[in-house]
Amino acid sequence: MINMGNDRSIASAQRRDFLLSELNDAYYQAHGAESGQDLRRANEMLQAVLEKLKDKTHPMLHEDHDACWQKWVSIKETIKYRRQFICDFNYGKFKGEAYEAKGLAEEFPREAKEKVKETQRAMKGRTMDRWQFDEINTVLEEAFQTASGILRRRYEAGQEKMREAKSRKLGRIDHLRDIVSNIQRDIDNCRDKQRDARSSEFANTVQGWIDEKYDKIRDIENTIRELEDVVRDIDSKLD
């Protein structure tokens, strides 16, 4: 009987030491965890030990079983506290980035929108409580909407500015065409004077006037073409 008792005590102690070794591995996994994935691994390790604690084919003395169980509970608490630490760390980091995006929205809306997208990408898969995610996402959404609104107003203002510029260019074109029409009438008058000229010298002088007026028309028509190119470019940018 004494030998059987000693054998049982030795087997129990060996089983205890084996499980405590595995629990120590789980503890270091939990204590050094930097992500939810690390904590999941620690939980898996704990679950594996729990299954072994429940294994009736390897019975342990009460005190050995209790030592393992207390260690198991302690590590479970470590995982809980470590998870909260990771949650709070991520919350502080991403909350700061969210408010940074919100601070950029008024003056630098494009940069703000990019910051929002960058932060959302970085948050994927990170461990936080639901309320922490929700709070950060609310700030990010506010930043994105503010930036989008400012960009939309800037765009609409730019469209209106281009429409006004187009209107001025078209008005200028109409004015220049009126000038060309007036010059053409002047040329017609000059032709009449040329036909009625009493000397070739005067007729040549009138021809000089006509040539100058045609030169002026060519210059004006070049300007009109340039203005029309500008109008077409504006049209390509308008909604």
CSV table of N, CA, C and O in Angstrom, one decimal, residues 2-47:
chain,number,residue,atom,x,y,z
A,2,ILE,N,2.0,1.2,0.8
A,2,ILE,CA,2.9,2.3,0.8
A,2,ILE,C,3.5,2.6,-0.5
A,2,ILE,O,3.5,3.8,-1.0
A,3,ASN,N,3.9,1.6,-1.2
A,3,ASN,CA,4.5,1.8,-2.5
A,3,ASN,C,3.5,2.3,-3.5
A,3,ASN,O,3.8,3.2,-4.3
A,4,MET,N,2.3,1.8,-3.4
A,4,MET,CA,1.2,2.3,-4.4
A,4,MET,C,0.9,3.8,-4.1
A,4,MET,O,0.8,4.6,-5.0
A,5,GLY,N,0.9,4.1,-2.8
A,5,GLY,CA,0.7,5.6,-2.5
A,5,GLY,C,1.9,6.4,-3.0
A,5,GLY,O,1.6,7.5,-3.5
A,6,ASN,N,3.1,5.9,-2.8
A,6,ASN,CA,4.2,6.7,-3.3
A,6,ASN,C,4.2,6.8,-4.8
A,6,ASN,O,4.5,7.9,-5.4
A,7,ASP,N,3.9,5.7,-5.5
A,7,ASP,CA,3.8,5.8,-6.9
A,7,ASP,C,2.8,6.8,-7.4
A,7,ASP,O,3.0,7.5,-8.4
A,8,ARG,N,1.6,6.8,-6.7
A,8,ARG,CA,0.6,7.7,-7.1
A,8,ARG,C,1.0,9.2,-6.9
A,8,ARG,O,0.8,10.1,-7.7
A,9,SER,N,1.7,9.4,-5.8
A,9,SER,CA,2.2,10.7,-5.4
A,9,SER,C,3.3,11.2,-6.5
A,9,SER,O,3.3,12.3,-6.9
A,10,ILE,N,4.1,10.3,-6.8
A,10,ILE,CA,5.2,10.6,-7.8
A,10,ILE,C,4.6,10.9,-9.2
A,10,ILE,O,4.9,11.9,-9.8
A,11,ALA,N,3.6,10.1,-9.6
A,11,ALA,CA,3.0,10.3,-10.9
A,11,ALA,C,2.2,11.6,-10.9
A,11,ALA,O,2.2,12.3,-11.9
A,12,SER,N,1.6,11.9,-9.8
A,12,SER,CA,0.8,13.2,-9.7
A,12,SER,C,1.8,14.4,-9.8
A,12,SER,O,1.5,15.3,-10.4
A,13,ALA,N,2.9,14.3,-9.1
A,13,ALA,CA,3.9,15.4,-9.1
A,13,ALA,C,4.4,15.5,-10.5
A,13,ALA,O,4.6,16.7,-10.9
A,14,GLN,N,4.7,14.4,-11.1
A,14,GLN,CA,5.2,14.5,-12.5
A,14,GLN,C,4.2,15.2,-13.4
A,14,GLN,O,4.5,16.0,-14.3
A,15,ARG,N,2.9,14.7,-13.3
A,15,ARG,CA,1.9,15.3,-14.1
A,15,ARG,C,1.7,16.8,-13.8
A,15,ARG,O,1.5,17.6,-14.7
A,16,ARG,N,1.8,17.2,-12.5
A,16,ARG,CA,1.7,18.6,-12.1
A,16,ARG,C,2.8,19.4,-12.7
A,16,ARG,O,2.6,20.5,-13.3
A,17,ASP,N,4.0,18.9,-12.6
A,17,ASP,CA,5.2,19.6,-13.2
A,17,ASP,C,5.1,19.8,-14.7
A,17,ASP,O,5.4,20.9,-15.2
A,18,PHE,N,4.6,18.7,-15.3
A,18,PHE,CA,4.4,18.8,-16.8
A,18,PHE,C,3.4,19.9,-17.2
A,18,PHE,O,3.6,20.7,-18.1
A,19,LEU,N,2.2,19.9,-16.4
A,19,LEU,CA,1.2,20.9,-16.8
A,19,LEU,C,1.6,22.3,-16.4
A,19,LEU,O,1.3,23.3,-17.1
A,20,LEU,N,2.3,22.4,-15.3
A,20,LEU,CA,2.8,23.7,-14.9
A,20,LEU,C,3.8,24.3,-15.9
A,20,LEU,O,3.8,25.5,-16.1
A,21,SER,N,4.6,23.4,-16.5
A,21,SER,CA,5.5,23.8,-17.5
A,21,SER,C,4.7,24.4,-18.7
A,21,SER,O,5.1,25.4,-19.3
A,22,GLU,N,3.7,23.7,-19.1
A,22,GLU,CA,2.8,24.1,-20.2
A,22,GLU,C,2.1,25.4,-19.9
A,22,GLU,O,2.0,26.3,-20.7
A,23,LEU,N,1.7,25.5,-18.6
A,23,LEU,CA,1.1,26.8,-18.2
A,23,LEU,C,2.0,27.9,-18.2
A,23,LEU,O,1.7,29.1,-18.5
A,24,ASN,N,3.3,27.7,-17.8
A,24,ASN,CA,4.3,28.7,-17.9
A,24,ASN,C,4.5,29.2,-19.3
A,24,ASN,O,4.6,30.4,-19.6
A,25,ASP,N,4.5,28.3,-20.2
A,25,ASP,CA,4.5,28.7,-21.7
A,25,ASP,C,3.3,29.6,-22.0
A,25,ASP,O,3.5,30.6,-22.8
A,26,ALA,N,2.2,29.2,-21.6
A,26,ALA,CA,1.0,30.0,-21.9
A,26,ALA,C,1.1,31.3,-21.2
A,26,ALA,O,0.6,32.4,-21.8
A,27,TYR,N,1.6,31.4,-20.0
A,27,TYR,CA,1.8,32.7,-19.3
A,27,TYR,C,2.7,33.6,-20.1
A,27,TYR,O,2.4,34.8,-20.3
A,28,TYR,N,3.8,33.1,-20.5
A,28,TYR,CA,4.8,34.0,-21.3
A,28,TYR,C,4.1,34.4,-22.6
A,28,TYR,O,4.4,35.5,-23.1
A,29,GLN,N,3.4,33.5,-23.2
A,29,GLN,CA,2.7,33.9,-24.4
A,29,GLN,C,1.7,35.0,-24.1
A,29,GLN,O,1.6,36.0,-24.9
A,30,ALA,N,0.9,34.9,-23.1
A,30,ALA,CA,0.0,35.9,-22.7
A,30,ALA,C,0.6,37.2,-22.3
A,30,ALA,O,0.2,38.3,-22.7
A,31,HIS,N,1.6,37.1,-21.4
A,31,HIS,CA,2.3,38.3,-20.9
A,31,HIS,C,3.0,39.1,-22.0
A,31,HIS,O,3.0,40.4,-21.9
A,32,GLY,N,3.5,38.4,-23.0
A,32,GLY,CA,4.2,39.2,-24.0
A,32,GLY,C,3.3,39.5,-25.2
A,32,GLY,O,3.8,40.0,-26.3
A,33,ALA,N,2.1,39.2,-25.1
A,33,ALA,CA,1.2,39.4,-26.3
A,33,ALA,C,1.1,40.8,-26.7
A,33,ALA,O,1.0,41.8,-25.9
A,34,GLU,N,1.1,41.1,-28.0
A,34,GLU,CA,1.0,42.4,-28.6
A,34,GLU,C,-0.2,42.6,-29.5
A,34,GLU,O,-0.4,43.6,-30.0
A,35,SER,N,-0.9,41.5,-29.6
A,35,SER,CA,-2.1,41.6,-30.5
A,35,SER,C,-3.1,40.5,-30.1
A,35,SER,O,-2.9,39.7,-29.3
A,36,GLY,N,-4.3,40.7,-30.7
A,36,GLY,CA,-5.4,39.7,-30.4
A,36,GLY,C,-5.0,38.3,-30.9
A,36,GLY,O,-5.3,37.3,-30.2
A,37,GLN,N,-4.2,38.2,-31.9
A,37,GLN,CA,-3.8,36.9,-32.4
A,37,GLN,C,-2.9,36.3,-31.4
A,37,GLN,O,-3.0,35.0,-31.1
A,38,ASP,N,-2.0,37.0,-30.7
A,38,ASP,CA,-1.1,36.5,-29.7
A,38,ASP,C,-2.0,36.0,-28.5
A,38,ASP,O,-1.7,34.9,-28.0
A,39,LEU,N,-3.0,36.7,-28.2
A,39,LEU,CA,-3.9,36.3,-27.1
A,39,LEU,C,-4.7,35.1,-27.4
A,39,LEU,O,-4.9,34.2,-26.5
A,40,ARG,N,-5.1,35.0,-28.6
A,40,ARG,CA,-5.8,33.8,-29.1
A,40,ARG,C,-4.9,32.5,-28.9
A,40,ARG,O,-5.4,31.5,-28.5
A,41,ARG,N,-3.7,32.7,-29.3
A,41,ARG,CA,-2.7,31.6,-29.1
A,41,ARG,C,-2.6,31.2,-27.6
A,41,ARG,O,-2.6,30.0,-27.3
A,42,ALA,N,-2.5,32.2,-26.8
A,42,ALA,CA,-2.4,32.0,-25.3
A,42,ALA,C,-3.7,31.2,-24.8
A,42,ALA,O,-3.6,30.3,-24.0
A,43,ASN,N,-4.8,31.6,-25.3
A,43,ASN,CA,-6.1,31.0,-24.9
A,43,ASN,C,-6.1,29.5,-25.4
A,43,ASN,O,-6.6,28.6,-24.7
A,44,GLU,N,-5.6,29.3,-26.6
A,44,GLU,CA,-5.6,28.0,-27.1
A,44,GLU,C,-4.7,27.1,-26.3
A,44,GLU,O,-5.0,25.9,-26.0
A,45,MET,N,-3.5,27.6,-25.9
A,45,MET,CA,-2.6,26.9,-25.0
A,45,MET,C,-3.3,26.6,-23.7
A,45,MET,O,-3.2,25.5,-23.1
A,46,LEU,N,-4.0,27.6,-23.1
A,46,LEU,CA,-4.8,27.3,-21.8
A,46,LEU,C,-5.8,26.2,-22.0
A,46,LEU,O,-6.0,25.4,-21.1
A,47,GLN,N,-6.5,26.3,-23.1
A,47,GLN,CA,-7.6,25.3,-23.4
A,47,GLN,C,-7.0,23.9,-23.5
A,47,GLN,O,-7.6,23.0,-23.0
